[in-house]
XYZ file of C-alpha atoms in Angstrom:
724
model
C 186.196 48.786 -0.539
C 184.741 49.354 -4.553
C 186.487 51.655 -6.709
C 184.628 51.161 -9.669
C 185.488 53.504 -12.576
C 184.540 54.475 -15.853
C 186.915 53.445 -18.946
C 189.758 56.576 -19.529
C 187.584 58.558 -22.385
C 184.548 58.214 -20.755
C 185.681 59.417 -17.472
C 187.653 62.453 -19.641
C 184.573 63.397 -21.638
C 182.253 63.069 -18.442
C 184.708 65.187 -16.282
C 184.502 67.857 -19.121
C 180.615 67.869 -18.880
C 180.526 68.396 -15.413
C 183.754 71.059 -15.463
C 181.095 72.847 -18.507
C 178.148 72.890 -15.945
C 179.830 75.033 -12.697
C 181.285 78.518 -13.220
C 184.280 77.633 -11.639
C 185.978 73.870 -13.241
C 188.274 73.966 -9.869
C 185.419 72.812 -8.192
C 185.428 69.486 -10.113
C 187.787 67.454 -8.071
C 188.950 64.334 -9.612
C 192.358 63.705 -7.939
C 192.791 60.042 -5.858
C 192.835 62.501 -2.287
C 189.568 64.300 -3.143
C 187.709 61.143 -3.799
C 188.612 58.869 -0.616
C 188.397 62.143 1.606
C 185.169 62.777 0.626
C 183.965 58.893 0.589
C 183.603 58.252 3.528
C 180.166 59.502 5.852
C 179.108 57.464 9.321
C 177.436 54.769 8.353
C 179.655 51.131 7.172
C 179.718 51.186 3.767
C 181.906 52.596 1.643
C 181.960 53.508 -2.249
C 184.734 55.714 -3.586
C 183.234 58.372 -6.188
C 184.736 59.009 -9.433
C 184.320 62.828 -8.981
C 183.540 65.207 -6.211
C 181.554 68.606 -7.428
C 181.827 71.245 -4.870
C 178.210 72.844 -5.813
C 177.047 77.077 -5.945
C 173.398 77.184 -6.035
C 170.522 75.395 -7.069
C 171.327 76.418 -10.811
C 174.573 74.722 -10.604
C 172.673 71.842 -9.706
C 170.063 71.835 -12.290
C 173.214 72.649 -14.558
C 174.552 69.646 -13.731
C 171.822 67.300 -13.344
C 171.336 67.777 -16.947
C 175.135 66.805 -17.606
C 175.148 64.557 -15.534
C 171.701 63.182 -17.452
C 173.544 63.823 -21.114
C 176.529 61.401 -20.162
C 174.600 58.674 -18.615
C 176.147 59.139 -15.012
C 174.556 59.416 -11.291
C 174.319 61.643 -9.076
C 174.249 61.840 -4.674
C 174.314 65.300 -2.819
C 176.011 65.195 0.125
C 175.537 67.441 3.209
C 176.573 66.756 6.755
C 177.670 63.180 6.122
C 176.294 62.426 9.466
C 174.247 59.759 7.795
C 174.422 55.931 9.410
C 172.597 53.647 6.413
C 174.649 54.345 3.524
C 172.543 56.860 1.704
C 175.372 59.775 1.190
C 177.813 57.464 -0.458
C 178.379 57.075 -4.441
C 180.354 55.179 -7.123
C 179.443 58.037 -9.120
C 179.663 61.535 -9.158
C 179.461 63.317 -4.956
C 177.886 66.573 -4.882
C 178.519 68.348 -1.580
C 175.960 70.859 -0.991
C 177.466 71.418 2.471
C 179.991 74.543 1.652
C 177.843 76.788 0.044
C 174.336 76.514 1.078
C 173.903 77.559 4.623
C 171.775 80.728 4.732
C 169.287 80.766 7.665
C 166.006 83.593 7.516
C 163.938 83.747 10.401
C 160.411 84.562 9.184
C 158.100 86.128 11.411
C 159.397 87.036 14.669
C 160.613 82.657 14.956
C 157.390 81.244 14.124
C 158.709 80.545 10.689
C 162.403 79.903 9.244
C 163.853 79.546 5.964
C 166.522 77.299 5.707
C 169.227 76.041 3.369
C 170.581 72.080 3.267
C 174.147 72.642 4.482
C 173.234 74.715 8.082
C 172.844 72.764 10.822
C 170.768 72.033 13.239
C 172.338 73.663 15.972
C 172.871 77.073 14.081
C 169.427 77.134 12.985
C 168.341 76.364 16.537
C 170.774 79.320 17.886
C 169.161 81.759 15.561
C 165.879 80.815 17.195
C 166.964 81.257 20.389
C 166.201 84.358 21.056
C 162.607 84.392 19.750
C 161.507 81.471 22.136
C 161.184 78.991 19.696
C 163.299 76.092 18.241
C 163.403 73.548 15.489
C 161.043 70.717 15.216
C 163.411 67.696 14.495
C 166.149 67.637 17.463
C 168.672 64.655 16.661
C 171.332 63.760 18.536
C 173.863 64.462 16.188
C 172.492 68.082 15.771
C 175.995 69.800 16.002
C 177.071 68.116 12.736
C 173.806 67.386 11.094
C 172.493 69.272 8.353
C 169.086 70.841 7.103
C 169.679 68.746 3.716
C 169.653 65.334 6.036
C 166.674 65.925 8.047
C 164.732 66.716 5.176
C 166.619 63.523 3.242
C 165.912 61.541 6.469
C 163.022 62.442 7.509
C 164.916 62.865 10.855
C 162.945 63.341 14.250
C 164.711 62.812 17.369
C 164.474 63.306 21.568
C 161.301 65.065 21.968
C 159.618 65.483 19.024
C 158.014 62.459 18.087
C 155.504 62.272 15.260
C 154.353 65.330 15.934
C 157.044 68.051 15.468
C 159.407 66.138 13.106
C 160.432 66.756 9.363
C 157.539 65.947 7.467
C 155.039 67.520 10.364
C 157.018 70.776 10.137
C 157.814 71.347 6.632
C 155.924 73.733 4.908
C 157.684 74.093 1.293
C 160.740 73.217 -0.212
C 162.150 75.072 -3.292
C 163.527 71.384 -5.090
C 165.165 70.643 -7.919
C 164.222 67.907 -10.349
C 166.865 65.341 -12.284
C 164.692 67.139 -14.872
C 166.534 70.743 -14.097
C 162.833 71.859 -13.682
C 163.033 74.055 -10.540
C 159.815 74.300 -8.559
C 159.103 75.944 -5.184
C 156.101 74.285 -3.693
C 155.581 77.681 -1.154
C 154.697 79.904 -4.617
C 150.840 80.610 -4.588
C 151.002 79.200 -8.345
C 153.171 76.304 -7.281
C 150.148 74.161 -8.112
C 149.573 75.124 -11.430
C 153.015 75.193 -12.431
C 153.716 72.350 -11.719
C 151.279 70.640 -13.863
C 152.689 73.387 -16.702
C 156.158 72.198 -16.595
C 155.875 68.504 -15.539
C 152.383 67.469 -16.701
C 153.814 63.851 -16.478
C 154.573 64.320 -12.787
C 151.379 66.339 -11.767
C 148.792 63.295 -13.748
C 151.010 60.358 -11.969
C 150.808 61.192 -8.917
C 147.222 62.097 -8.629
C 147.150 58.381 -10.232
C 148.706 57.177 -7.832
C 147.046 59.023 -4.959
C 143.428 57.632 -6.507
C 145.114 53.704 -6.359
C 146.587 54.303 -3.486
C 143.033 55.180 -1.333
C 140.581 52.877 -3.274
C 142.281 50.206 -1.990
C 141.622 49.688 1.701
C 144.428 47.126 2.997
C 147.090 50.168 1.900
C 144.925 53.006 3.380
C 145.094 50.230 6.287
C 149.120 49.611 5.887
C 150.070 53.126 5.842
C 148.117 54.768 8.317
C 149.660 52.210 10.700
C 152.873 52.277 9.698
C 153.285 56.001 9.588
C 151.372 55.852 12.898
C 154.773 55.132 14.608
C 158.049 56.854 14.031
C 159.195 55.826 10.487
C 161.002 55.839 7.853
C 160.945 52.840 5.266
C 160.778 53.746 2.272
C 159.417 56.489 0.342
C 156.314 58.510 2.436
C 153.348 57.417 0.897
C 151.471 58.623 3.528
C 151.757 61.973 1.537
C 149.318 60.432 -0.894
C 146.122 59.880 1.581
C 147.503 63.051 3.392
C 147.338 65.930 0.199
C 144.842 66.558 -1.979
C 147.554 68.433 -4.218
C 149.931 66.833 -6.424
C 152.625 69.862 -5.182
C 151.886 69.055 -1.777
C 152.181 65.531 -2.646
C 155.784 66.236 -3.715
C 157.107 69.109 -1.655
C 156.236 65.652 1.601
C 156.890 62.615 -1.121
C 160.924 64.701 -0.912
C 160.988 64.216 2.864
C 162.974 60.899 3.666
C 163.364 60.266 -0.678
C 167.256 60.460 1.005
C 167.981 62.256 -2.465
C 166.536 60.139 -5.036
C 163.879 62.114 -6.333
C 165.490 65.584 -6.262
C 167.454 67.865 -4.816
C 166.545 69.886 -1.800
C 167.795 74.184 -2.633
C 165.797 75.333 0.285
C 163.243 74.438 3.113
C 160.938 76.463 4.745
C 159.436 75.037 8.480
C 157.207 76.075 10.755
C 159.026 76.041 14.004
C 157.912 74.825 17.718
C 157.959 76.900 21.098
C 161.078 76.428 23.319
C 159.768 75.463 26.462
C 161.557 76.975 29.038
C 160.813 75.498 32.518
C 162.385 72.194 31.910
C 163.477 69.092 35.010
C 165.350 66.178 34.336
C 166.108 63.100 36.329
C 168.218 59.530 35.057
C 166.211 57.135 36.432
C 168.264 53.988 37.737
C 166.582 50.796 36.974
C 168.712 46.977 38.107
C 168.104 45.677 34.445
C 166.421 47.146 30.611
C 163.489 44.343 31.410
C 162.417 46.672 34.564
C 163.335 50.099 32.441
C 161.938 49.143 29.460
C 158.035 47.682 31.799
C 158.065 51.251 33.193
C 157.432 52.730 29.346
C 154.112 52.950 29.246
C 153.250 54.399 33.014
C 155.848 56.931 32.121
C 154.731 57.905 29.036
C 151.250 58.578 30.872
C 152.562 61.088 32.945
C 153.338 63.506 30.233
C 157.228 63.380 30.243
C 158.933 65.202 27.262
C 161.453 63.197 26.064
C 161.787 59.529 27.725
C 165.093 57.821 26.904
C 166.642 54.418 27.399
C 170.518 53.421 28.310
C 171.347 50.047 28.910
C 174.173 48.855 31.010
C 177.305 48.749 27.887
C 175.533 52.686 27.630
C 176.172 53.758 31.215
C 179.912 51.618 31.357
C 181.194 53.419 28.691
C 179.798 57.525 29.211
C 181.249 56.916 32.464
C 184.676 57.213 30.105
C 183.768 59.989 29.085
C 184.860 63.352 29.598
C 181.983 65.892 32.046
C 179.952 62.347 32.326
C 177.596 63.222 35.118
C 178.865 61.996 38.862
C 175.136 59.560 39.299
C 176.724 57.596 36.356
C 180.506 58.102 38.099
C 179.003 57.083 41.585
C 177.766 53.968 40.462
C 178.575 50.344 40.014
C 177.264 49.438 36.911
C 175.774 45.917 36.676
C 172.947 44.734 34.541
C 171.587 48.087 34.865
C 169.773 50.004 32.524
C 168.707 53.912 32.762
C 165.779 56.289 31.631
C 166.420 60.031 31.107
C 163.702 61.709 31.952
C 162.201 65.189 31.125
C 159.794 67.167 31.729
C 159.061 70.405 29.935
C 156.643 73.187 30.335
C 155.712 77.239 29.557
C 155.725 77.659 33.260
C 157.115 76.929 36.690
C 153.246 76.126 38.203
C 152.750 73.826 35.024
C 156.247 72.374 35.323
C 155.365 71.274 39.200
C 152.577 70.012 38.210
C 153.600 67.906 35.839
C 156.523 67.044 38.253
C 154.014 66.086 40.845
C 152.307 63.888 38.423
C 155.222 61.982 37.506
C 156.668 61.175 41.247
C 153.094 59.959 41.338
C 154.005 57.007 39.141
C 158.227 57.300 39.904
C 157.685 56.567 43.099
C 156.127 53.152 42.347
C 158.937 52.212 40.411
C 161.380 49.844 41.550
C 164.514 52.113 41.233
C 168.235 51.393 41.779
C 168.996 54.968 43.092
C 165.713 57.487 44.312
C 165.121 59.345 41.815
C 166.734 63.160 41.727
C 164.813 65.608 39.329
C 166.615 68.935 38.921
C 166.223 72.500 36.855
C 170.254 72.974 37.458
C 171.519 73.639 33.704
C 174.548 72.568 34.030
C 173.804 68.807 35.217
C 171.440 68.353 32.437
C 173.531 69.211 30.143
C 176.171 66.615 31.576
C 172.713 64.125 31.293
C 172.191 65.373 27.721
C 175.733 64.860 26.799
C 176.193 61.390 27.995
C 173.102 60.073 25.966
C 173.828 62.464 22.950
C 177.365 61.321 22.379
C 176.825 57.223 22.932
C 177.057 56.129 19.354
C 180.313 57.468 18.875
C 181.479 57.314 21.681
C 180.532 52.967 21.901
C 181.908 52.899 18.598
C 184.979 54.445 19.702
C 185.064 51.241 22.266
C 185.388 49.032 19.420
C 188.210 45.747 18.817
C 190.303 47.252 16.915
C 190.000 46.289 13.272
C 185.829 45.830 13.830
C 183.746 48.234 12.269
C 179.927 49.864 13.935
C 176.617 48.945 12.479
C 174.494 50.847 14.699
C 170.471 50.049 13.521
C 167.012 51.880 14.127
C 164.159 50.246 15.042
C 160.350 50.703 16.424
C 157.439 48.749 17.959
C 154.932 49.954 19.625
C 155.698 50.879 23.198
C 153.491 47.839 24.590
C 156.000 45.723 22.613
C 158.992 47.041 23.561
C 160.328 45.319 26.590
C 159.802 42.240 24.760
C 161.366 42.871 21.459
C 164.950 44.058 23.743
C 164.691 41.086 25.240
C 164.681 39.298 22.178
C 167.067 41.596 20.525
C 169.563 40.812 23.656
C 168.905 36.827 23.060
C 169.325 37.480 19.397
C 173.107 38.988 20.279
C 173.817 35.826 22.334
C 172.993 33.737 19.290
C 175.158 35.346 16.776
C 177.717 35.815 19.166
C 177.879 39.775 18.997
C 179.324 40.978 22.373
C 179.370 44.225 23.831
C 176.223 45.101 21.691
C 174.309 48.136 23.189
C 170.574 49.182 23.028
C 169.922 52.498 23.994
C 167.118 55.097 22.004
C 163.915 57.210 22.326
C 161.747 54.658 24.657
C 158.934 56.772 24.500
C 158.352 56.359 20.990
C 159.340 52.586 21.338
C 162.175 53.549 18.803
C 165.227 52.006 20.152
C 168.908 51.547 18.423
C 171.388 49.038 18.961
C 175.117 48.667 18.140
C 176.655 45.724 16.663
C 180.882 45.490 16.393
C 182.524 43.442 14.177
C 185.207 42.371 10.945
C 181.384 42.161 8.723
C 183.653 43.093 5.196
C 184.912 39.260 6.441
C 183.444 36.055 5.239
C 182.122 34.684 8.911
C 181.707 38.475 9.966
C 179.438 38.908 6.896
C 177.699 35.467 7.126
C 176.744 35.869 10.690
C 175.467 39.598 9.667
C 173.304 37.924 7.440
C 171.584 35.348 9.226
C 171.311 38.057 11.862
C 169.360 41.006 9.806
C 166.859 37.725 8.876
C 165.920 37.336 12.601
C 166.179 40.748 13.194
C 163.405 41.259 10.330
C 161.181 38.789 11.224
C 161.164 40.114 15.437
C 160.461 43.558 14.417
C 158.198 42.949 11.557
C 156.109 40.258 13.792
C 155.584 42.886 16.453
C 153.727 44.969 13.877
C 157.156 47.398 13.409
C 158.614 49.373 11.042
C 162.521 48.197 10.329
C 163.615 52.274 10.025
C 162.420 54.567 12.588
C 164.464 57.596 11.940
C 167.747 57.101 10.147
C 166.670 56.485 6.533
C 165.942 53.137 4.373
C 169.252 53.994 2.902
C 171.187 50.699 1.963
C 171.152 48.629 4.670
C 167.208 48.167 4.533
C 166.572 48.732 1.195
C 166.076 45.048 0.066
C 163.211 44.601 2.801
C 160.890 47.481 2.003
C 158.741 44.986 0.155
C 158.469 42.701 2.576
C 157.583 45.081 4.765
C 154.836 47.084 2.688
C 153.334 44.205 0.580
C 153.669 43.881 -3.227
C 151.046 46.737 -4.060
C 152.787 49.768 -1.592
C 155.848 48.876 -2.893
C 154.795 48.938 -6.307
C 153.963 52.601 -5.975
C 157.021 53.259 -4.365
C 158.518 52.544 -7.173
C 156.400 54.005 -9.585
C 156.814 57.357 -7.162
C 160.551 56.542 -8.064
C 160.238 56.481 -11.666
C 157.863 59.842 -12.296
C 160.208 61.762 -10.227
C 163.475 60.063 -11.787
C 162.813 57.903 -14.978
C 166.415 57.506 -16.184
C 167.904 56.538 -12.598
C 169.698 59.527 -11.862
C 169.386 60.094 -8.566
C 171.360 58.049 -5.965
C 170.531 54.500 -7.429
C 170.222 51.294 -5.545
C 169.687 53.488 -2.084
C 165.829 53.094 -0.770
C 164.556 50.781 -3.230
C 166.794 48.168 -4.613
C 166.191 44.651 -6.139
C 169.252 43.089 -5.028
C 168.524 41.219 -1.428
C 172.564 40.937 -0.694
C 172.685 45.110 -1.777
C 173.243 45.502 2.344
C 175.611 42.661 2.646
C 178.201 44.758 -0.097
C 180.596 47.206 -0.508
C 180.772 47.137 3.772
C 183.909 49.194 4.869
C 186.797 48.363 6.213
C 188.777 50.079 9.306
C 192.651 49.035 8.936
C 195.228 50.684 11.999
C 196.731 54.396 11.134
C 198.087 55.574 14.646
C 197.335 55.559 18.222
C 195.616 58.255 18.666
C 192.839 58.231 15.842
C 192.178 54.554 15.630
C 189.139 55.537 17.544
C 187.945 57.462 15.265
C 183.919 55.930 14.036
C 183.601 58.437 11.122
C 180.735 59.994 12.611
C 181.651 63.938 11.267
C 180.765 65.707 14.156
C 184.086 67.375 14.280
C 183.717 68.599 10.825
C 181.540 71.970 11.530
C 184.547 72.975 14.687
C 187.652 72.582 12.067
C 189.585 75.693 10.470
C 190.253 74.523 7.575
C 187.392 72.433 6.546
C 186.853 74.703 3.611
C 190.455 74.857 2.783
C 191.895 71.433 2.012
C 190.703 68.931 4.632
C 188.188 68.181 7.892
C 189.846 65.892 10.690
C 187.397 63.094 9.545
C 188.891 63.376 6.245
C 192.445 63.462 7.616
C 191.783 59.945 9.039
C 190.039 58.557 6.620
C 192.628 59.010 4.061
C 195.221 57.781 5.887
C 192.905 54.689 6.343
C 192.875 54.749 2.175
C 196.637 54.961 1.976
C 196.770 52.357 4.605
C 193.967 49.894 2.534
C 195.990 50.894 -0.656
C 199.146 49.389 0.758
C 197.530 46.425 2.274
C 195.727 45.550 -1.697
C 199.364 45.915 -2.592
C 198.217 49.012 -4.540
C 201.104 50.976 -4.676
C 200.388 53.350 -7.480
C 197.912 54.863 -5.371
C 199.600 55.117 -2.046
C 202.036 57.004 -4.049
C 199.065 59.424 -5.343
C 197.758 59.587 -1.964
C 200.293 59.990 -0.388
C 201.555 63.038 -2.516
C 198.559 65.237 -2.002
C 198.259 64.338 1.480
C 201.306 65.790 3.240
C 199.958 69.337 1.666
C 196.353 69.030 2.484
C 196.145 66.878 5.426
C 198.996 67.409 7.761
C 200.748 70.973 6.612
C 197.200 72.733 6.412
C 196.063 71.193 10.149
C 195.968 74.337 12.461
C 196.443 71.536 15.004
C 194.443 73.512 17.301
C 192.395 70.783 18.912
C 189.420 72.402 18.295
C 187.910 69.084 16.929
C 188.742 67.189 20.075
C 185.758 69.538 22.046
C 183.529 67.872 18.890
C 184.794 64.809 19.536
C 182.490 62.221 21.579
C 185.872 60.189 21.888
C 188.184 63.339 22.671
C 190.331 62.670 19.711
C 192.711 65.182 18.810
C 194.012 65.085 15.001
C 196.029 68.404 15.395
C 198.469 65.499 17.500
C 198.945 63.618 14.933
C 199.406 65.674 12.401
C 201.813 67.546 14.843
C 203.538 64.155 14.817
C 203.966 63.592 11.718
C 205.404 67.179 10.695
C 208.064 65.930 13.160
C 208.939 62.531 11.693
C 208.622 63.826 8.401
C 211.088 66.993 9.780
C 214.926 66.816 7.689
C 217.297 66.245 11.426
C 219.677 68.628 9.832
C 216.212 71.542 9.832
C 215.176 70.562 12.956
C 218.180 70.715 15.017
C 218.960 74.428 13.395
C 215.959 75.828 14.436
C 215.769 73.901 17.826
C 218.450 76.124 18.071
C 217.517 79.141 16.616
C 214.556 78.516 18.185
C 216.100 79.545 22.069
C 218.701 82.668 20.137
C 215.661 84.161 18.475
C 216.550 87.466 19.841
C 220.329 86.943 18.025
C 218.865 85.086 14.834
C 216.318 88.088 13.954
C 219.146 90.835 14.688
C 221.722 88.530 12.370
C 218.622 88.327 9.921
C 218.543 92.032 9.777
C 222.543 92.478 9.450
C 222.217 90.184 6.513
C 219.453 91.403 4.600
C 221.316 94.671 4.958
C 224.981 92.777 3.774
C 223.081 90.724 0.354
C 221.900 94.176 -0.725
C 225.650 95.055 -1.412
C 226.380 91.962 -3.089
C 225.726 91.025 -6.947
C 222.668 88.460 -6.780
C 224.288 85.877 -9.296
C 227.079 85.538 -5.889
C 224.213 84.982 -3.262
C 221.832 82.650 -5.713
C 223.967 79.649 -5.422
C 224.494 79.456 -1.485
C 220.818 80.336 -1.054
C 219.271 77.632 -3.300
C 221.953 75.317 -1.561
C 220.600 76.186 1.633
C 217.006 75.860 0.587
C 217.900 72.232 -0.716
C 219.346 71.355 2.926
C 217.119 73.430 5.086
C 213.753 73.119 2.741
C 211.879 75.584 0.732
C 209.118 76.796 2.930
C 211.829 77.293 5.759
C 214.600 79.531 3.364
C 212.959 81.557 1.131
C 214.490 82.585 -2.420
C 216.525 85.568 -2.060
C 215.172 88.617 -4.708
C 216.627 91.737 -4.829
C 212.549 93.409 -4.359
C 212.976 91.804 -0.322
C 213.756 94.893 2.202
C 217.002 95.948 3.805
C 217.173 95.008 7.442
C 214.923 97.029 10.291
C 216.026 98.413 12.801
C 215.815 96.665 17.001
C 212.689 98.289 18.484
C 212.609 99.150 22.025
C 210.344 97.874 24.538
C 207.652 99.966 26.393
C 206.500 99.531 29.748
C 203.243 98.604 29.938
C 201.229 100.317 32.518
C 197.441 99.402 32.384
C 195.964 96.247 31.136
C 194.287 96.971 27.351
C 190.845 97.953 26.970
C 188.794 96.515 24.322
C 187.041 98.889 21.995
C 183.427 99.309 22.900
C 182.510 98.753 19.167
C 184.294 94.995 19.372
C 181.425 92.699 20.061
C 181.714 88.810 20.307
C 179.423 86.506 17.477
C 177.987 83.046 18.282
C 179.349 81.233 15.658
C 177.493 78.419 13.888
C 179.084 75.803 16.448
C 178.598 77.325 20.228
C 176.975 75.000 22.330
C 174.041 76.764 23.029
């Protein structure tokens, strides 16, 4: 892990400048625990920030940008931290925009929605549900993925394809540029204001648009690349799609991974949520048969075609609530397609299904196709699909890390590409590697597990990546389809687009961020080995949590997420302590452990809410309760065990004691009181003060003759994380 820091005087000056930029200096966090707990995202990379700042609004972000520029520091914005390609980590200043940017405003009876970056996709969809509308992008991580990350990565998902993704449904954005300028692209005079306030940027975008449009090769490359899902490099298609620089700016921000500005607010056009749906899991004898069936199934008008290979199905059998069709399957070389049809009416759905079955009946299926409209069964099927990534990662061998890649090729080439991927897995001895994803779009994901930080693991991954690049680009595909370029593919952007368009992308970065202030090394990186550096180590720490893939799905449901640490942060901090111990950095161990006791162990609600969201059913509270037991004073524990079994007598005795001590001088009481606190702990025994009340009289228990009724004014509100 990287622990790069500035020298002490420079750090002191930088921290002072950051604290001066925010209304509450306490929101600039520099403790080791804060830095290590917030360092981790869902990727296989790790950098340790020098400071973590919890920003409150766009104005404060602008002030932070100016302060960082003056100090030569660099900033990275983090919202949900579900990113998989290393774009949400930094060894500079990490700005948390999850906590205070959660506003959602439904506009025009649900036709549009205004959202801040910290709101989750699920929260937006809950607000839109009563209007019969939904958010266009539909990532599998929608319970934890935030709008900030959706915009930063041009997210798409399972059904939206390239029609309803972030780029296509974005209407306007409020962005804070590195200069501190705030641009609302939805304002009536937005283009004029951009020219007035940022003339270099405005004219530079016009020049790049002319340059790109006048080059037939560039136009052809852009049209071909962006006809597929594609999040590789900057969205240079905006230079062709729009004429006004302010619109080019808005759509260049999409997919820019926080390297061009801070997205403070967005307005999206929503899409209809078609009420009539039918779903089936089609099981094939093998992956080749499943992928070969895709072109015919796409032609039937299927809304989704989600691919799952044999390992995906095997792991799915171990997930709680797995559907019966998977539980009853003896998995060998099987593969499956999760197929779904959507319609505005039952009649239209019947027509779609009839057309679909004409094709399905010609396929070589292992089991008969069983389409269902039952919401419970459909929910089980989708829970299986959405939980695959972290669930498979949770089965990795101890001491290894999970690396998820994301590619796209033209649909006719997908079967051939998947077969070649399997050959590459065998060539580089990547056992238990899986392939799954959005097959309708030619977009698949695959997971590798290895100790990538070891010399042999690093060398194997380096050679595998080179072969992968040759394979995907040879099929006319893109090396990244929806997870963002990040650090993992930044060295290959030039190879995918060629020198001319790569130079256009470099010019875009300089126009927006001439000082290189925002998220350096992400998306554009001239280091050919950038993807092989700063890889995360995963030391074993406790059997209760060692399966954690750091996906972050648990965070939105944690009661302490805005007070101390989240479940993910409790786990990664424990891993940081263990790694520091393995590295012989005992000073860091002591510094982390000092704050871990309160921030992680004592403030965990231990209510098990994290388990309800975790794809591998980790209950971090179980670990925290065990740590409390292990750390408990044995004398204190014995006394409290007796007290718990005799609580009536204890409470009566406490009342008598309070009455007695009021008749005794305070000085006489304090000596034994302090001794008891030393033996039993300051949390268990309060320090006596004359202000304490006298003991109260015992209350008689009243018999309850009728069940209590809720007051009619009391309503149960649907929380942000309810499973709608």
